[in-house]
XYZ file of C-alpha atoms in Angstrom:
512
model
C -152.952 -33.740 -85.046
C -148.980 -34.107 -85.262
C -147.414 -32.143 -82.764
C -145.405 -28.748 -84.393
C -141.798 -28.892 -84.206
C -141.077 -25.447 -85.480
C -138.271 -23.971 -82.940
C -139.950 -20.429 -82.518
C -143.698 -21.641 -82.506
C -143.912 -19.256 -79.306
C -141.999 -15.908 -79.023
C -141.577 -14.558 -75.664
C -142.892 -11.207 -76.589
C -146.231 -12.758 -76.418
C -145.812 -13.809 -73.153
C -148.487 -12.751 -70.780
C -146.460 -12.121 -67.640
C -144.077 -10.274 -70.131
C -146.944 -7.795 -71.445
C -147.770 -7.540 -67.925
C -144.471 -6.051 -66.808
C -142.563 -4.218 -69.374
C -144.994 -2.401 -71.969
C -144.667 0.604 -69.822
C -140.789 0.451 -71.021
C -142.107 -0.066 -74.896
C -144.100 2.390 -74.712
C -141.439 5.171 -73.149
C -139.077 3.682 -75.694
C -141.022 3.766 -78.979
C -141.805 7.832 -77.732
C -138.144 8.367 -77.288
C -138.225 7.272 -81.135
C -140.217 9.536 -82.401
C -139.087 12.658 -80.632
C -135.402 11.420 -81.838
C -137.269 11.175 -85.654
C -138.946 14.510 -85.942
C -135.557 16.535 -84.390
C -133.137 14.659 -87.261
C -135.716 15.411 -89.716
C -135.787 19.369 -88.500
C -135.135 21.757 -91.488
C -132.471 24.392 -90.904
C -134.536 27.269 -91.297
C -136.582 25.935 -88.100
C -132.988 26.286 -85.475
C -132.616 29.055 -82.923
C -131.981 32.400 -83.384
C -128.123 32.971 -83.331
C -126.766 35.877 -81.296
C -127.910 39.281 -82.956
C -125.013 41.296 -83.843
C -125.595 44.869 -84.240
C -123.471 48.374 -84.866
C -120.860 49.182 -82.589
C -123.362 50.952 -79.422
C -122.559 53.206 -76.933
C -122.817 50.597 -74.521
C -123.263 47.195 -74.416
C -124.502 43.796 -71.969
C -121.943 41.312 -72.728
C -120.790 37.562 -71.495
C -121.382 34.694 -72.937
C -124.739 33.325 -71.830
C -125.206 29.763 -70.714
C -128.401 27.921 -70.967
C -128.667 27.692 -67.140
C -128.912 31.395 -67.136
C -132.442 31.673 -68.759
C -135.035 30.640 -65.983
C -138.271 29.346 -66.599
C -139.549 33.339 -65.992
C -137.620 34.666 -68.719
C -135.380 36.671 -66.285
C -131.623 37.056 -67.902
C -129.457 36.930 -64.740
C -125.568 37.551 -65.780
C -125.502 40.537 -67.926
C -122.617 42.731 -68.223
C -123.345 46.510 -68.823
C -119.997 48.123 -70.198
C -118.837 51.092 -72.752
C -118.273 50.097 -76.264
C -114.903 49.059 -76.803
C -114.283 48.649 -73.465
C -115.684 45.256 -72.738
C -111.725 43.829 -71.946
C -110.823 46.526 -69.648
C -113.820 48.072 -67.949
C -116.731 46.501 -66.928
C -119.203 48.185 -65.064
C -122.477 46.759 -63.755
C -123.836 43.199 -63.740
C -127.385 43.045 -64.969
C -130.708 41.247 -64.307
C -134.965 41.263 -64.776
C -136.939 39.734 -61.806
C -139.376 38.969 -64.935
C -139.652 39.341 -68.270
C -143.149 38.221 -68.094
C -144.632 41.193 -65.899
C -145.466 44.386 -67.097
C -142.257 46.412 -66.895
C -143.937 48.683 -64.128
C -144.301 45.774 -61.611
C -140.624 44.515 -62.800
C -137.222 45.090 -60.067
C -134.161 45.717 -62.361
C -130.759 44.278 -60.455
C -127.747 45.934 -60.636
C -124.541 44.108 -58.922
C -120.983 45.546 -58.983
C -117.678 45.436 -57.162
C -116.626 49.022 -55.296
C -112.808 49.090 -55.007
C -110.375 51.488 -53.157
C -107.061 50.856 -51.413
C -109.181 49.330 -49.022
C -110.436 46.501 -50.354
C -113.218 45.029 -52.374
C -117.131 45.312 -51.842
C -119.863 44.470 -53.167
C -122.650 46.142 -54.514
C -126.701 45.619 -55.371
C -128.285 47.788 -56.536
C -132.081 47.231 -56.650
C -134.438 49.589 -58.886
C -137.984 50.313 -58.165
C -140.948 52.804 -58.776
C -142.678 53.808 -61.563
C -141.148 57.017 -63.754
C -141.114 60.055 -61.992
C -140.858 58.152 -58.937
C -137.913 55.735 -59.479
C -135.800 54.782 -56.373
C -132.551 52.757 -55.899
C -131.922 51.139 -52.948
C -128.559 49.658 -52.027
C -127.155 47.154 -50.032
C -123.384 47.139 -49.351
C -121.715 45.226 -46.698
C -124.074 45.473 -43.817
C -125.257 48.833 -44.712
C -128.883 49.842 -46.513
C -129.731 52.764 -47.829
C -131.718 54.249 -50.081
C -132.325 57.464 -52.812
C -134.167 58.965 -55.711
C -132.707 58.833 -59.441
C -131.996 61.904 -60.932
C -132.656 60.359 -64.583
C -135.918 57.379 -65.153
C -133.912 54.133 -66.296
C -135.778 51.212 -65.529
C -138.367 50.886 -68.126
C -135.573 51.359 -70.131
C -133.252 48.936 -69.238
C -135.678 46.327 -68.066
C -136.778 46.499 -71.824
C -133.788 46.033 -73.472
C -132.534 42.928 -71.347
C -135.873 41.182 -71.600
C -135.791 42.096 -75.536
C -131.970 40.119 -74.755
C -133.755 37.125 -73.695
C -136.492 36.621 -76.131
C -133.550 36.976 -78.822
C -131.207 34.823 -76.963
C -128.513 37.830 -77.325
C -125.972 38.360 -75.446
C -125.324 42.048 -75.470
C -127.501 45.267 -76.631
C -127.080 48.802 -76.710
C -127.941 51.601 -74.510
C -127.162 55.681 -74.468
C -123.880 56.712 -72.643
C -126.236 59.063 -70.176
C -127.813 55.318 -69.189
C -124.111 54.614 -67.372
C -123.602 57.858 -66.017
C -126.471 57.848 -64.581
C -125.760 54.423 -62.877
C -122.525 55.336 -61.803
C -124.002 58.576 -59.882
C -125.623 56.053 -57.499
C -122.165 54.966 -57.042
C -121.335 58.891 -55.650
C -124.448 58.694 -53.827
C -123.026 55.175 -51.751
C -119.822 56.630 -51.510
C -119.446 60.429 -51.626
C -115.772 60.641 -50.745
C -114.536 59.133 -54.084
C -113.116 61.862 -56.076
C -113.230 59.502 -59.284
C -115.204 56.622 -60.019
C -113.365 54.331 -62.965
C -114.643 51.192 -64.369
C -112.277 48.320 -63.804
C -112.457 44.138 -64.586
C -112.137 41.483 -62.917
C -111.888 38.363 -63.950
C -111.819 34.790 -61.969
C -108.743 33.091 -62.092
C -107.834 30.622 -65.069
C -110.625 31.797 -66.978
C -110.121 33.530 -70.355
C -111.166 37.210 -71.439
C -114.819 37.738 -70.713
C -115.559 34.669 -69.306
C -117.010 35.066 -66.180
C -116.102 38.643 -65.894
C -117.769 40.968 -63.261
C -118.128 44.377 -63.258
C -116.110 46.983 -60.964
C -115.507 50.687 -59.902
C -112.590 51.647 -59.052
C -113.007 54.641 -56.275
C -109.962 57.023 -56.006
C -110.290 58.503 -52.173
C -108.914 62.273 -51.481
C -105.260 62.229 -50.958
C -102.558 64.817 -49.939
C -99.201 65.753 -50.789
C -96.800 65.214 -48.034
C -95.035 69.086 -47.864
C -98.505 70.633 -48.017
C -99.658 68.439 -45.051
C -96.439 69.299 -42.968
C -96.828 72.993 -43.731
C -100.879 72.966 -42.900
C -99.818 71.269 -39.387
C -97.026 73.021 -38.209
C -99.117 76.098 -39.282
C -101.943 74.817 -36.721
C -99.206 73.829 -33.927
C -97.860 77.498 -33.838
C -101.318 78.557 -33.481
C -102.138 76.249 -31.114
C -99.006 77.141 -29.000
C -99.622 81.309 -29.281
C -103.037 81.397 -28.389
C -103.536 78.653 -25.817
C -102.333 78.506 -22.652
C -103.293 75.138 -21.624
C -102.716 72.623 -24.577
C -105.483 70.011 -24.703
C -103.015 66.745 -24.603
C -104.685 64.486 -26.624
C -105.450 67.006 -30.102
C -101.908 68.160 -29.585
C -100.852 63.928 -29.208
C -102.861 63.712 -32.429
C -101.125 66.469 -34.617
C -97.751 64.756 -33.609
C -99.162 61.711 -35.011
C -100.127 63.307 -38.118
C -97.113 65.489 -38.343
C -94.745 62.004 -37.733
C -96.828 60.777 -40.431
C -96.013 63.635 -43.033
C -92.639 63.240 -42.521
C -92.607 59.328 -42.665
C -94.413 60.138 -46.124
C -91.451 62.644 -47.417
C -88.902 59.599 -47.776
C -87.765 58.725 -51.046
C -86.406 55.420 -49.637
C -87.812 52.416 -51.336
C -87.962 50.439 -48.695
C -89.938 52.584 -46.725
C -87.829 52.233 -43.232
C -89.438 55.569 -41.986
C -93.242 54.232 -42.913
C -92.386 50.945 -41.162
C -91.155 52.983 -37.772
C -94.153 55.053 -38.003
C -96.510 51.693 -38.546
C -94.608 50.789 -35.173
C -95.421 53.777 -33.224
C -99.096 53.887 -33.848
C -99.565 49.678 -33.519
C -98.231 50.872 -30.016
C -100.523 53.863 -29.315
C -103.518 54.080 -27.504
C -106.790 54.266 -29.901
C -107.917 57.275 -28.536
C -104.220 59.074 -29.040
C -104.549 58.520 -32.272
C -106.715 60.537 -35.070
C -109.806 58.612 -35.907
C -108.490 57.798 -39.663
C -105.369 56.648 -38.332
C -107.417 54.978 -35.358
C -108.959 52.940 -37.986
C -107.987 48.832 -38.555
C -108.588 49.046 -42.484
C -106.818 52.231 -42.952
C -103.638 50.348 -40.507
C -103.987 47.173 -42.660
C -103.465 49.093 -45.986
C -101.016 51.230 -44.404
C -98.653 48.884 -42.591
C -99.169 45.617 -45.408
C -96.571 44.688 -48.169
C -98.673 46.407 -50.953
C -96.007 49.290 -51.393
C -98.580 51.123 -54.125
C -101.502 50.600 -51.634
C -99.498 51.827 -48.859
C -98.202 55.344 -50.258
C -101.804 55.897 -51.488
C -103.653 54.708 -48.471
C -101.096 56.828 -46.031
C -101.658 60.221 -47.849
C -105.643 59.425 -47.787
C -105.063 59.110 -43.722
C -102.873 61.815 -43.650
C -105.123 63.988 -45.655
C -108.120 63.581 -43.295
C -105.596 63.966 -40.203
C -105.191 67.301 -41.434
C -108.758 67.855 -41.790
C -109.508 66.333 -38.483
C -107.409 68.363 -36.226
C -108.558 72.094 -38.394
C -111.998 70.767 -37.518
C -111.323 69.929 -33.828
C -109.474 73.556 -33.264
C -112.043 75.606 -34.096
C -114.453 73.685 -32.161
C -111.572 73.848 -29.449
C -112.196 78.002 -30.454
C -115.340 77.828 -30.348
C -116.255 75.952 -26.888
C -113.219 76.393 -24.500
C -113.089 78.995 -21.403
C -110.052 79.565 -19.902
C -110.213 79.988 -16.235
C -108.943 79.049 -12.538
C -109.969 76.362 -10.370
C -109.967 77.058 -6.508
C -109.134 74.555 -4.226
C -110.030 76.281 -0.431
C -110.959 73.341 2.010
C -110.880 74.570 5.548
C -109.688 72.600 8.618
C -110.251 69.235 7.250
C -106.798 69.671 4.769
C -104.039 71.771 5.437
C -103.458 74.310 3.771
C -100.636 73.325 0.981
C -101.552 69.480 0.968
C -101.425 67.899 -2.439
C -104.889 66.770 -3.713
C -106.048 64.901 -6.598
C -108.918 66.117 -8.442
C -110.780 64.131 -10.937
C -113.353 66.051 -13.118
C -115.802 64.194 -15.383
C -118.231 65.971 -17.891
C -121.614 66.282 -17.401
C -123.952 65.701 -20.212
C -124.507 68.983 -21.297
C -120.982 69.478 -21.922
C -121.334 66.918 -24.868
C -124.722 69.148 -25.769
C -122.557 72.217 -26.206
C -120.122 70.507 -27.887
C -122.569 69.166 -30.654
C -124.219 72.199 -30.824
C -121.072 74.261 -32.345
C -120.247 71.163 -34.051
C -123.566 71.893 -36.058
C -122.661 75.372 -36.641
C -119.264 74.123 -38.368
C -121.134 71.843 -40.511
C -123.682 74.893 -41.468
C -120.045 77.196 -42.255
C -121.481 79.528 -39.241
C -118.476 81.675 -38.561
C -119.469 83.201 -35.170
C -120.057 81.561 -31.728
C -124.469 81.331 -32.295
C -126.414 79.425 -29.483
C -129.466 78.666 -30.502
C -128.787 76.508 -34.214
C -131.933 74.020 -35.142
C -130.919 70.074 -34.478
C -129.335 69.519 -37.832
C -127.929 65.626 -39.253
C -124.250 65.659 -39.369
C -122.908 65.513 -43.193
C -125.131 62.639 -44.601
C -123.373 59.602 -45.588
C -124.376 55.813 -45.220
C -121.318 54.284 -45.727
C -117.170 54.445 -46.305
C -114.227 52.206 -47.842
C -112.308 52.955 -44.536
C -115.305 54.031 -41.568
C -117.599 51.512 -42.409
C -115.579 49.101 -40.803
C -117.450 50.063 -37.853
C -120.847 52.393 -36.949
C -119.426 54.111 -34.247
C -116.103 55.406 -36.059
C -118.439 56.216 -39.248
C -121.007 58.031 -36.795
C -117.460 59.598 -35.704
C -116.439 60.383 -39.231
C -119.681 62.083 -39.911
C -119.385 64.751 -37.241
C -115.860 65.627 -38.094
C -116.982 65.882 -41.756
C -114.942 63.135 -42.886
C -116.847 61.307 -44.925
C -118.030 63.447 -48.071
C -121.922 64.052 -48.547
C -124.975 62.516 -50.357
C -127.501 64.841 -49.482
C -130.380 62.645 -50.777
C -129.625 59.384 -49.509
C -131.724 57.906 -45.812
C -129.655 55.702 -43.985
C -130.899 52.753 -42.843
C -130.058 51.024 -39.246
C -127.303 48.757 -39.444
C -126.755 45.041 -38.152
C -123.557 45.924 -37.349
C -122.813 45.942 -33.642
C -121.051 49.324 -32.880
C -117.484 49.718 -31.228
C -118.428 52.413 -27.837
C -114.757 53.076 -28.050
C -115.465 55.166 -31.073
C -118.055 57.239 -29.059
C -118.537 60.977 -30.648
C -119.479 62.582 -27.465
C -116.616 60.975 -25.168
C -114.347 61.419 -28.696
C -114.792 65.232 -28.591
C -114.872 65.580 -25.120
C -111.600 64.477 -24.493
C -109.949 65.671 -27.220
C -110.596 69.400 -25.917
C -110.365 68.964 -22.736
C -107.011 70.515 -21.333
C -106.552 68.316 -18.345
C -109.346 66.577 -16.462
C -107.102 64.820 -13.232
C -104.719 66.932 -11.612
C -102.889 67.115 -8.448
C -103.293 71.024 -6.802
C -102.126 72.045 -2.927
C -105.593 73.096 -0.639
C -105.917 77.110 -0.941
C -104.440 77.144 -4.350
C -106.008 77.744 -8.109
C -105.125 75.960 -11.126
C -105.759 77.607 -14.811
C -107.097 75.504 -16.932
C -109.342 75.382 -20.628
C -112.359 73.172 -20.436
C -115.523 72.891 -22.870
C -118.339 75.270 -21.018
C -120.720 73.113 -18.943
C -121.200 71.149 -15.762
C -118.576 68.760 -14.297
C -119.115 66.459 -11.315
C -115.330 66.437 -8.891
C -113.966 63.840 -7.156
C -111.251 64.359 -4.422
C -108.635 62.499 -2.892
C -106.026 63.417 -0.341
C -102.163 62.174 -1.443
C -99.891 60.279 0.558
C -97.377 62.535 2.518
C -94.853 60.650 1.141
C -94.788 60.941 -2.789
C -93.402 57.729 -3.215
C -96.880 56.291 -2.552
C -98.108 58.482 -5.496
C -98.662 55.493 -7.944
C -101.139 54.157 -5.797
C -103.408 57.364 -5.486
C -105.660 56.052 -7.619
C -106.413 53.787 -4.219
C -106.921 56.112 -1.543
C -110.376 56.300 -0.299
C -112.175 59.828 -2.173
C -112.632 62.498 0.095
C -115.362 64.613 -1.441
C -117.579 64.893 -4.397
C -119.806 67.706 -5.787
C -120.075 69.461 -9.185
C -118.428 73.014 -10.269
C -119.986 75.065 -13.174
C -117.688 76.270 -16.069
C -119.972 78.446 -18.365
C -118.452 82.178 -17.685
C -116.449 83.858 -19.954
C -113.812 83.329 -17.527
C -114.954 80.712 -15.076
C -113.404 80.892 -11.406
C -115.268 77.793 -9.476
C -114.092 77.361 -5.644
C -114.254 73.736 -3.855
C -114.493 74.389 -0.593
C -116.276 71.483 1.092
C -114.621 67.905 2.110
């Protein structure tokens, strides 16, 4: 037979070692194909669902949705819950289903928000759980966790309508007005001090309107008016001054502070020269001679920063709880003080007429009694009862300005600083506490009159202490009283423990 001399006798695609390796490609391809084919051929009537635009509602879920926001579970996770007509200047709570697919009883609606003050930003979740009739919210701000019943059922509710959100692919549906107040009570309930809760917007930079937008809260904290605060303090220093003897020194150092401030606050200057000296005065204070507020790193931050509308607002907040602080601390000054003498009457081992130093410190039940009419001011008991049932100081979990530590918002508690949630329970914190901010050494000190002294042997000494039991140290002073500084060297003579509990206490030291 003649040999074939047509030039594509053999084609390549025929090729064994060809089949071999790449039909696995053809057959990817040619499926590729067809999917491509059927989706040009689609008929309009077969597209998505467009957004569903309804009536103008009450309230809406709004932001543009993007696909990576629909998982796999159905759960819609960047809703925007705001009042109608509203949605470019206040919105309120960010939205989200743990899943659709569940029944709506086993379903955890999300809530996430921004709290602001003059003290910053926080943020908030907001989990919901329970069936109706037994719905609970529990909260998470900062490092604080706490938890409380709803005084309206919202869940099923709101779980309903964002899932209906997702099946539609809609951005945005409608819910009753009650639905938000209701939300922004929980709000109260995490922060009980803010007189006014306002929805706000933020939005992240270089974005336009509603892109990206979260929703915020802005809280407006108690404030005072300069004058009043002046005339409420001098009112307590003239008090202080006619009916005590012996001026505890650091609640008087305290109204000074507070009274400084007041007048700092009185300035019409613009450039706030007299806020500025008083920023310098406290930035060189000891923490404990200042009032807690005052005492506080957020409230100095706000206070002494460049912000001047934060500044003006933030200072009257401080100075309005100064004011409340030292009311509190002289009635329980009132309430727990004696006013007595202290004997000093050591024979033959000091002279009579030597100078020595005595050093009291405050037994534990001194901080008992001290709690224990603390209780009675929180229960508005106006007389001087003894026997009050263990009661929680005003409840409260957390505060724009305490929470920046557990010891000065356990501190803030007692002195009824911090407004009150009654239904809220508090859980532990991670945060490690600052023992500086100590309530029991706190009150202690701040109404004790003078607890280190110098007094000559066979003399008394009138002073007002908290009733109780207080453990004394002596020490004999140098002759010469030039060595003075160094007392706190010499070698202690004597210890023991005097009882002040009488309605006029006279205790005698008369051992060495």
């Amino acid at each position: 037979m003649k040999k074939s001399t047509w030039r594509f006798k053999r084609s390549p695609s025929i090729d064994p070692r060809f089949l071999r390796h790449d039909l696995p490609f053809i057959c990817t391809l040619t499926t590729i194909i067809s999917v491509a084919s059927c989706q040009l051929s689609r008929k309009p009537d077969q597209e998505p669902p467009h957004s569903v635009t309804t009536e103008a509602p009450p309230l809406s879920v709004r932001p543009p949705l993007a696909p990576a926001e629909l998982t796999h579970t159905g759960q819609l996770t960047s809703v925007i819950m705001a009042a109608v007509g509203e949605t470019s200047k206040g919105l309120a709570f960010n939205v989200s289903v743990s899943d659709c697919n569940s029944p709506v009883e086993k379903a955890e609606v999300r809530l996430k928000t921004q709290l602001e003050s003059d003290f910053g930003s926080q943020t908030v979740h907001l989990t919901l759980r329970g069936n109706e009739g037994a719905e609970t919210v529990r909260a998470e701000i900062e490092s604080f966790r706490l938890s409380f019943p709803v005084t309206m059922a919202v869940k099923a509710k709101l779980a309903g309508e964002v899932c209906n959100a997702v099946r539609t692919n809609s951005p945005e549906f409608a819910v009753e007005p009650k639905i938000l107040e209701e939300a922004r009570s929980w709000l109260a309930q995490i922060a009980p001090d803010c007189e006014s809760l306002t929805p706000v917007k933020k939005l992240e930079l270089g974005t336009s309107a509603g892109a990206n937008a979260t929703g915020g809260w802005y809280c407006q904290l108690p404030q005072i008016e300069p004058v009043t605060a002046r005339s409420d303090l001098n009112r307590m220093q003239t008090i202080m001054i006619k009916r005590w003897s012996r001026q505890p020194y650091l609640l008087t150092r305290r109204l000074a502070i507070g009274i400084s401030l007041a007048n700092a606050l009185e300035t019409t200057d613009q450039d706030d020269h007299r806020l500025n000296t008083f920023c310098r005065v406290i930035q060189a204070s000891l923490p404990i001679e200042l009032p807690a507020t005052i005492a506080s790193k957020r409230w100095q931050a706000a206070v002494c920063g460049q912000d001047l509308g934060h500044r003006l607002t933030a200072a009257r907040f401080g100075l309005a709880k100064t004011v409340a602080e030292i009311e509190f601390m002289q009635q329980l000054f009132d309430r727990t003080s004696r006013l007595g003498l202290l004997t000093l009457r050591i024979p033959n081992a000091v002279p009579h007429g030597r100078d020595v130093l005595v050093t009291l410190i405050p037994r534990s039940d001194v901080a008992d009694n001290v709690a224990q009419q603390t209780r009675s001011l929180w229960q508005g008991d106006p007389g001087h009862g003894t026997s009050l049932p263990s009661v929680e100081a005003p409840r409260s979990c957390w505060h724009p300005v305490f929470a920046e530590d557990t010891g000065l918002l356990r501190l803030a508690r007692q002195l009824a600083l911090t407004g009150e949630a009654p239904k809220v329970a508090c859980e532990e914190s991670d945060m490690v506490p600052n023992l500086s901010f100590s309530p029991d050494r706190y009150f202690a000190e701040s109404i004790t009159s003078e607890t280190e002294f110098i007094i000559p042997n066979a003399r008394a000494k009138t002073l007002r202490l908290p009733i109780g039991r207080y453990a004394y140290k002596l020490r004999l002073m140098p002759e010469n009283q030039e060595d003075w500084d160094d007392a706190s060297q010499v070698k202690e003579g004597a210890a023991g423990e005097i009882v002040w509990d009488a309605k006029r206490p006279r205790p005698v030291i008369n051992t060495w």
